[in-house]
Each structure stands twice: as structure tokens, then as C-alpha cells.
Coordinates of C-alpha atoms in Angstrom, one line a residue:
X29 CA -20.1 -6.5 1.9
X30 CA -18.9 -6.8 -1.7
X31 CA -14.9 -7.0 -1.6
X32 CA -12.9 -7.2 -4.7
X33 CA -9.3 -8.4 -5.0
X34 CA -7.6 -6.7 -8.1
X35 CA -4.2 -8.7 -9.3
X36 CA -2.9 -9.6 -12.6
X37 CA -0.3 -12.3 -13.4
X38 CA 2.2 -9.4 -14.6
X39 CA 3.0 -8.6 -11.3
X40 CA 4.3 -11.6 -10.5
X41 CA 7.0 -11.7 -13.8
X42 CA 9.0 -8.4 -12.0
X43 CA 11.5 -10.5 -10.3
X44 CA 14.6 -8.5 -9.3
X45 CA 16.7 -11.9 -8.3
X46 CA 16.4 -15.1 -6.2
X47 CA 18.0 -13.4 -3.3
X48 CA 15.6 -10.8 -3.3
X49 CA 13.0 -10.8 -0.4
X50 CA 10.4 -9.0 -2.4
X51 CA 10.0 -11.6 -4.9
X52 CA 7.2 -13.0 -6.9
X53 CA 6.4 -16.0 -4.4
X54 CA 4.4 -13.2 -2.2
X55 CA 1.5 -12.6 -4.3
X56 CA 1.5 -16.8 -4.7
X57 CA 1.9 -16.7 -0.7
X58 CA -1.5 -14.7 -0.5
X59 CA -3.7 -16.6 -3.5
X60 CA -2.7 -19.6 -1.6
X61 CA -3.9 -18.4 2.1
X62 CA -6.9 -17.0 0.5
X63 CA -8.1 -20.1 -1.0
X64 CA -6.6 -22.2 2.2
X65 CA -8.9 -20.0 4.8
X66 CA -11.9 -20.7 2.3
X67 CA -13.1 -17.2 1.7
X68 CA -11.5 -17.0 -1.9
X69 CA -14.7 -17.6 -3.5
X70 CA -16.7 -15.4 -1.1
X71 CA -14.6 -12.3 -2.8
X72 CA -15.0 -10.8 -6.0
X73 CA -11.7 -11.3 -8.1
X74 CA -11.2 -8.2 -10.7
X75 CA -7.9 -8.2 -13.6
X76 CA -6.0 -5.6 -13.0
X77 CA -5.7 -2.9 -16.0
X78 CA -2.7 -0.9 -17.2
X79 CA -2.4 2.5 -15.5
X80 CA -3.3 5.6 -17.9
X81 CA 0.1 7.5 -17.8
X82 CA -1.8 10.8 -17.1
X83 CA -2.6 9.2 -13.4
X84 CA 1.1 8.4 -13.2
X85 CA 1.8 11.9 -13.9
X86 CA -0.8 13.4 -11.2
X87 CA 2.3 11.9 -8.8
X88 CA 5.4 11.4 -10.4
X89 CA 7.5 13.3 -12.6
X90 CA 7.9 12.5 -16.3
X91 CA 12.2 11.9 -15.4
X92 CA 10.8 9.3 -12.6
X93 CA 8.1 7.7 -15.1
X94 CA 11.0 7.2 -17.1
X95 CA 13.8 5.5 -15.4
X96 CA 11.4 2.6 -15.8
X97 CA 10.0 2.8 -18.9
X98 CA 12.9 3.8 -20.7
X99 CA 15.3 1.0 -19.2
X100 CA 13.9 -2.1 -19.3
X101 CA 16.1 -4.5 -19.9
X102 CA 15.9 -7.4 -22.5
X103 CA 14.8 -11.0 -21.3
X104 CA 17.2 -12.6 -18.6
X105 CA 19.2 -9.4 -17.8
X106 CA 18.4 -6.4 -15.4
X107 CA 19.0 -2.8 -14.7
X108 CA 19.9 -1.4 -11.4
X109 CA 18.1 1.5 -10.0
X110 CA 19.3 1.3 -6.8
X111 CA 20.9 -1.3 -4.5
X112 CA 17.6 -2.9 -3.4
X113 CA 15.4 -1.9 -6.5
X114 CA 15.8 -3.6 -10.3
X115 CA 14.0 -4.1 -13.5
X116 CA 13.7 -7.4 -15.5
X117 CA 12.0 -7.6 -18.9
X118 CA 8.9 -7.6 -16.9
X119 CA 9.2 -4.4 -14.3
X120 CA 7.5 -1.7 -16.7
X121 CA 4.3 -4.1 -17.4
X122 CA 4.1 -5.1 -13.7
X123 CA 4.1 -1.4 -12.5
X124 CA 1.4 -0.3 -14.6
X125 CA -0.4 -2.7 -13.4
X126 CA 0.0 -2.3 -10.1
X127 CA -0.7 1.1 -10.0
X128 CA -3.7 0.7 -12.3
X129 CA -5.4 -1.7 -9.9
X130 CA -5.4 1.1 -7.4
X131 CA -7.3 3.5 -9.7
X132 CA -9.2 0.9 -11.2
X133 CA -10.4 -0.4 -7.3
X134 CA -10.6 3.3 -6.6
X135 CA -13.3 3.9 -9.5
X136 CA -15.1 1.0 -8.5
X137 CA -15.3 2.0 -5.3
X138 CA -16.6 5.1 -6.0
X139 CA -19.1 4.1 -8.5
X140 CA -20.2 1.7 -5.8
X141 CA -19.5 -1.5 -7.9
X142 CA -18.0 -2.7 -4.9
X143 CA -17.8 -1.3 -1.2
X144 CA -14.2 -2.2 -0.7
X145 CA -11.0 -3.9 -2.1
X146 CA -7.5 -5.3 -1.5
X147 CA -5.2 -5.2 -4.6
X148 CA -3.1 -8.4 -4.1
X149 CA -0.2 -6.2 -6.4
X150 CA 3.7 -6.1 -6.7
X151 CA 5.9 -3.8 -6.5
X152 CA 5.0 -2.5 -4.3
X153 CA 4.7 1.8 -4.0
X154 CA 5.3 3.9 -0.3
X155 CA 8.9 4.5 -0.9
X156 CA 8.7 5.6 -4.4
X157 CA 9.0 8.9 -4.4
X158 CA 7.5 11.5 -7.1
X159 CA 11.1 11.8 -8.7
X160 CA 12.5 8.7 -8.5
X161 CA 11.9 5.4 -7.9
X162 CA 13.9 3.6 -4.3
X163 CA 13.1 0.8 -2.0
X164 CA 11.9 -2.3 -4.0
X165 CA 8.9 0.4 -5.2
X166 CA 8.7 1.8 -8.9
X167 CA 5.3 4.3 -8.6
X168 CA 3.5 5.2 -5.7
X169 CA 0.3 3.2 -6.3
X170 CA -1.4 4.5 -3.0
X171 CA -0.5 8.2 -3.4
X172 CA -1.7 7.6 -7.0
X173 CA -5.1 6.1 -6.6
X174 CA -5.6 9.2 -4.3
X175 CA -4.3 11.7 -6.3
X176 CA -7.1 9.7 -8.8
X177 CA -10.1 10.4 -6.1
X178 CA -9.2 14.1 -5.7
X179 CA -8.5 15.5 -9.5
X180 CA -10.4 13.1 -11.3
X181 CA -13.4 12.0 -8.9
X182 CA -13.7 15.1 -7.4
X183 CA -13.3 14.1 -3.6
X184 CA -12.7 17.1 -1.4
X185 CA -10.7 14.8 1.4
X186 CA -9.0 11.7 1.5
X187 CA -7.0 9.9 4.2
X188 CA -4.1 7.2 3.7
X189 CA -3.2 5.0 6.8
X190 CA 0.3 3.0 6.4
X191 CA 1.1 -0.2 8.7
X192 CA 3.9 -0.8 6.9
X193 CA 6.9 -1.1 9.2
X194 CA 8.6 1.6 7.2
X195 CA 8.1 5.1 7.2
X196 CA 6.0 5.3 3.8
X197 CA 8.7 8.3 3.0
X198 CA 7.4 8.6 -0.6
X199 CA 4.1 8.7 0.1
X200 CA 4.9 11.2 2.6
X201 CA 6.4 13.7 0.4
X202 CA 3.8 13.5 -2.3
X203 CA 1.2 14.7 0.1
X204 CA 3.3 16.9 2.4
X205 CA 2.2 20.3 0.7
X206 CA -1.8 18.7 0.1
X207 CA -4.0 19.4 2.6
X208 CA -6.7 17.3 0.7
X209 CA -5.0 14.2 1.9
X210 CA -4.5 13.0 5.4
X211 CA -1.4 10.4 6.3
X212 CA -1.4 8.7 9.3
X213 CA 1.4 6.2 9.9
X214 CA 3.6 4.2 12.3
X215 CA 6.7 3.0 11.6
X216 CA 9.8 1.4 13.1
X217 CA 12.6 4.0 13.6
X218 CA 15.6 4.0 13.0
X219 CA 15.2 1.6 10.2
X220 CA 15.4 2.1 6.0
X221 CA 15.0 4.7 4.5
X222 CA 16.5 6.2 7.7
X223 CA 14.0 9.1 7.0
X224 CA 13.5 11.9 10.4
X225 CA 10.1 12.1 11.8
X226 CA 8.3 15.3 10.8
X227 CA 6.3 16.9 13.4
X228 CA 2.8 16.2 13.6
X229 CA -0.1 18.4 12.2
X230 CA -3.4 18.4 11.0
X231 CA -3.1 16.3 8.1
X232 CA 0.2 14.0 9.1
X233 CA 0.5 11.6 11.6
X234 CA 3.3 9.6 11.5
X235 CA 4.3 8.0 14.9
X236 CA 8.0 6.5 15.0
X237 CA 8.3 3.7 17.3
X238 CA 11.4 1.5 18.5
X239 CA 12.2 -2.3 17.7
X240 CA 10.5 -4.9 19.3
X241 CA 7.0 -2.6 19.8
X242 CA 4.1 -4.9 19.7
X243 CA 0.7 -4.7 19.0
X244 CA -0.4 -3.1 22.1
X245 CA 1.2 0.1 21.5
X246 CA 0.5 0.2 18.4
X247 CA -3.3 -0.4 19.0
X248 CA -2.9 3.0 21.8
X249 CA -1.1 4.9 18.3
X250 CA -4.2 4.0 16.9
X251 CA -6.5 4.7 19.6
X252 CA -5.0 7.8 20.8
X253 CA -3.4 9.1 17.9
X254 CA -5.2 7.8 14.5
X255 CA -8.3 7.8 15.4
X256 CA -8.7 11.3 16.8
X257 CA -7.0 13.0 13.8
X258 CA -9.2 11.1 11.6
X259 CA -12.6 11.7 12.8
X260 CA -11.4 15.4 12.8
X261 CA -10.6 15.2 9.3
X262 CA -13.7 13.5 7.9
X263 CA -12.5 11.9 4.9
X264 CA -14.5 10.5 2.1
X265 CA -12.3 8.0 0.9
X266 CA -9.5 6.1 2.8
X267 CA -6.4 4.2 1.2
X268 CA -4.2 1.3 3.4
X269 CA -1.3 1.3 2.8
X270 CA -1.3 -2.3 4.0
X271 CA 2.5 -3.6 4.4
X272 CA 2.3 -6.4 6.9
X273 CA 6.3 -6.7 7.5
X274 CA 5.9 -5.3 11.3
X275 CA 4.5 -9.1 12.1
X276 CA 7.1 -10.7 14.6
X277 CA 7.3 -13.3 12.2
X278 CA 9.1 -11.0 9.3
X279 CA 12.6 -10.4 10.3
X280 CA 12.9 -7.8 7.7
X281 CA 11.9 -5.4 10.4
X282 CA 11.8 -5.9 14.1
X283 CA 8.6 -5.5 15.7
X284 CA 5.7 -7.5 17.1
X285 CA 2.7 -7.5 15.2
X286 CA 0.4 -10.9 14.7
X287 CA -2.9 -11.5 12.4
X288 CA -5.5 -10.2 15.3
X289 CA -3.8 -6.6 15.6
X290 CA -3.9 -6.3 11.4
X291 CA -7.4 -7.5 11.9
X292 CA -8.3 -4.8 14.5
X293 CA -6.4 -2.3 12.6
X294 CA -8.3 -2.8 9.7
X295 CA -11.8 -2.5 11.6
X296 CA -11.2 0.4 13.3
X297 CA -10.2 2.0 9.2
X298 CA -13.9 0.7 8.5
X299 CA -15.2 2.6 11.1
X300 CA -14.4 5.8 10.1
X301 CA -15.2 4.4 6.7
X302 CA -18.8 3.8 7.6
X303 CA -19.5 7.3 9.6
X304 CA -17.5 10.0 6.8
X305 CA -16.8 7.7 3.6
X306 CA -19.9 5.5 2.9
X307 CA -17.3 2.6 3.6
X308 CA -15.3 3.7 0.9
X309 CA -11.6 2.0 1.4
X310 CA -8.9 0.5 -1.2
X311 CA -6.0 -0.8 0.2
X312 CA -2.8 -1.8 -1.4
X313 CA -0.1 -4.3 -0.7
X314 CA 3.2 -3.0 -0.1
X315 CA 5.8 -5.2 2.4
X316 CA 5.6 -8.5 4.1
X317 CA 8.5 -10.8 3.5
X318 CA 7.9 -14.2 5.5
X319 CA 5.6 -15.6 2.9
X320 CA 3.8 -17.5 5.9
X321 CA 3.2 -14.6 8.3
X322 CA 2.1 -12.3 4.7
X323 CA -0.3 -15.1 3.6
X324 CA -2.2 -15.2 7.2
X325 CA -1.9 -11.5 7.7
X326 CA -3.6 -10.5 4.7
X327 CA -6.5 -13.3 5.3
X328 CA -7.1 -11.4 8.2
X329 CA -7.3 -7.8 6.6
X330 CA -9.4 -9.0 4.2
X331 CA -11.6 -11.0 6.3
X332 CA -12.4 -7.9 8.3
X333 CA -12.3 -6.0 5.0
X334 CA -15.0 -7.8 4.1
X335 CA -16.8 -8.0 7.5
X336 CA -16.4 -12.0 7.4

């Protein structure tokens, strides 16, 4: 197996405050865990390239596209978007490249440069939704990389799975009325953005769960629920939306998760990978908040990621 992680240092220069729990220390969390657990230099490290606005544009509205652009502040200041979500000097830069290592992993992927990647990228994307930004999350990098697959590759189906432990709401909506793309999800409920669960269907399956759940009924989620909708849907590419705040560690949210039930997640994605998608996966970092729990859960994604 022949995994790439895509990062740039721009993503580490957003910074929307000390206090902030989505700050720059993450992606220093990971590099650090990665080189720690000795498999850094078993994995193919790619720059991550600025995003071609026409693949912003495939997901997010030229109004959204601008509240970023267009306000970014001078050196040292920042601009509020919303109560958790701010720009510094930085933010615009960082976004692009964010979501460009999505579509950059996602032509590589394709092309079969590589057979799978993690892009190690911040901010992070599943609450941004297509007309404005919200949550700590400026452009949906997930939503875009497979809006990428479908009008630009030409993939007929793709499938998205979020562990994040909350609801991927912008992600959601961008692929609600697509029946191209299938969304499977669980997330902690209620908890931000406070969204309600839609019913389930053919191409969404996004399972609420309470506080404190842990990772065997998640794993019967994924067994029971997941799984089947998955093979039914065939897809021939899959994104991960891979936020790893649901560990027990991370007190951002409130459930149960530890390294082995990321690690078994992420195998049974490969799975269906190998039998519809000729292993075809990109997965992209959104939460995870206790820098220790992050660094050792996304050692063990990756690991599996790249069958190690």
C-alpha cells in the first residue's frame, strides 16, 4: 500500500486565538505521533496545493467563497464570522490549501499515483455549509474533493463516512438533493450544531447517538447500519471524514471512542474500498481537540490506512 499524507505549513498559520481548541498545535500533535510510532517514513509525504476556485464553486456559493477571501484581516488582528469561527492574516491561504489537498489526494488517487491518503489539513470542513461558513470550518474540503470525483473525474458514485462526533451538518446539506453521493454518519446528539436527524434513505445514514456511547455501539452502527447501505450502494470512491473528537479522551464531545475502534472503523472503509472502489479512499481531518488522544488516533487510521 502506497499512502500519502498531504499538509502544507499554511494550515498551521490560521490561528483564531490561544483559547481556541482548534488551534495550530493539532497538525504539530499528528507530525509528532507519526514520526514517534515510526511509520513517518514508511508514508509518502505530498505539499498541499492551492484549491482552483472553480472546485470551491462546484460546493459553495460565490457570497460563502467570499466572506473569507474578502475579509481577511491585516497581520495581528482578526475578523469574526461567527462565535467559534475567525480569520487571521493567514485563514484565506490556509483554506485553500486545505481544500486543495483534498482534490489534489483525490486526483492522485484516481490516477493511481497512490492507493490512498490522509490530508493532515486545518480548518477543518463538515460544518461549513455551501452558503456560509460556521463551526471552526471555512469550505467543505470533503464535500469538495467529491464534488471533484463526480464533475471533474467522472465517477458515477461516491460515498462519504463521518466519525466526527458532530453531525457533519454541512456536508449533509451539500449532498442532500445528490443521489451520486452516499453519507453515512454517527454523531453525538444533542450536541453543536444542534442540527435534527433526518430520516434515513438510500443515500443518508446518519445515526444520532447519546453521550457517553462507546465503541461497541458504534461498531453495531457500523455493522448493522453502514455497512449494509454501503455495499448496496457500490461506490467507487469513498471520503472519511475523519474527526477523531468522539475519543473518551476529548472532552469537547462526550463519548467513548479509543485508537482500536478508529482503527477498526477505518478497515472495514477499506473493505468496501477493495470490493466496489479499487481501494480508492481520501480521508480528511476535521475534529480532535486533546492533542494526545488526536496524535494516537490518527496513527491508528493511518496505520490501517496503509495496511501497516
Amino acid at each position: 500500500m502506497t499512502t500519502a499524507i498531504y499538509s502544507h505549513p499554511d494550515c498551521q498559520r490560521h490561528d483564531m486565538g490561544d483559547w481556541h481548541p482548534e488551534s495550530p498545535a493539532r497538525l504539530q500533535a499528528i507530525a509528532d505521533q507519526l514520526i514517534g510510532s515510526h511509520i513517518n517514513d514508511l508514508l509518502e509525504h505530498r505539499e498541499a496545493p492551492l484549491v482552483d476556485i472553480t472546485d470551491l464553486e462546484r460546493n459553495h456559493s460565490r457570497n460563502a467563497i467570499g466572506i473569507v477571501r474578502d475579509n481577511v484581516p491585516e497581520e495581528g488582528d482578526t475578523y469574526p464570522i461567527d462565535g467559534d469561527t475567525s480569520l487571521n492574516a493567514w485563514s484565506w491561504r490556509a483554506a485553500q490549501r486545505a481544500a486543495g489537498a483534498a482534490v489534489a489526494a483525490t486526483d492522485a488517487v484516481i490516477d493511481g499515483e497512490i492507493d490512498n491518503a490522509f490530508c493532515s489539513i486545518r480548518p477543518p470542513g463538515h460544518h461549513a455549509r455551501p452558503k456560509e461558513p460556521m463551526g471552526f470550518c471555512l469550505f467543505n474540503n470533503v464535500a469538495i474533493a467529491a464534488k471533484h470525483a463526480l464533475e471533474v473525474r467522472g465517477l458515477q458514485r461516491v460515498a462519504i463516512v463521518d466519525f466526527d462526533v458532530h453531525h457533519g451538518n454541512g456536508t449533509e446539506e451539500a449532498i442532500l438533493n445528490e443521489p451520486r453521493v452516499l453519507m453515512v454518519s454517527f454523531f453525538q446528539h444533542p450536541l453543536y450544531p444542534y442540527t435534527e436527524p433526518l430520516p434515513i434513505t438510500d443515500h443518508l445514514v446518519n445515526v444520532p447517538v447519546p453521550a457517553h456511547t462507546k465503541g461497541d455501539v458504534v461498531r453495531k452502527i457500523v455493522t448493522e447500519q453502514w455497512l449494509p447501505a454501503l455495499h448496496a450502494f457500490k461506490p467507487e470512491m469513498l471520503f472519511i471524514s475523519a474527526g477523531f473528537d468522539a475519543h473518551r479522551e476529548d472532552d469537547i464531545g462526550g463519548m467513548g471512542l479509543v485508537e482500536a475502534d478508529y482503527a477498526w472503523m477505518t478497515q472495514q472503509v477499506m473493505e468496501i474500498a477493495r470490493l466496489y472502489a479499487h481501494g480508492r479512499i481520501v480521508s480528511c481531518l476535521e475534529g480532535g481537540y486533546n492533542l494526545s488522544a488526536l496524535g494516537r488516533s490518527v496513527v491508528a487510521h493511518v496505520k490501517a490506512l496503509a495496511d501497516l
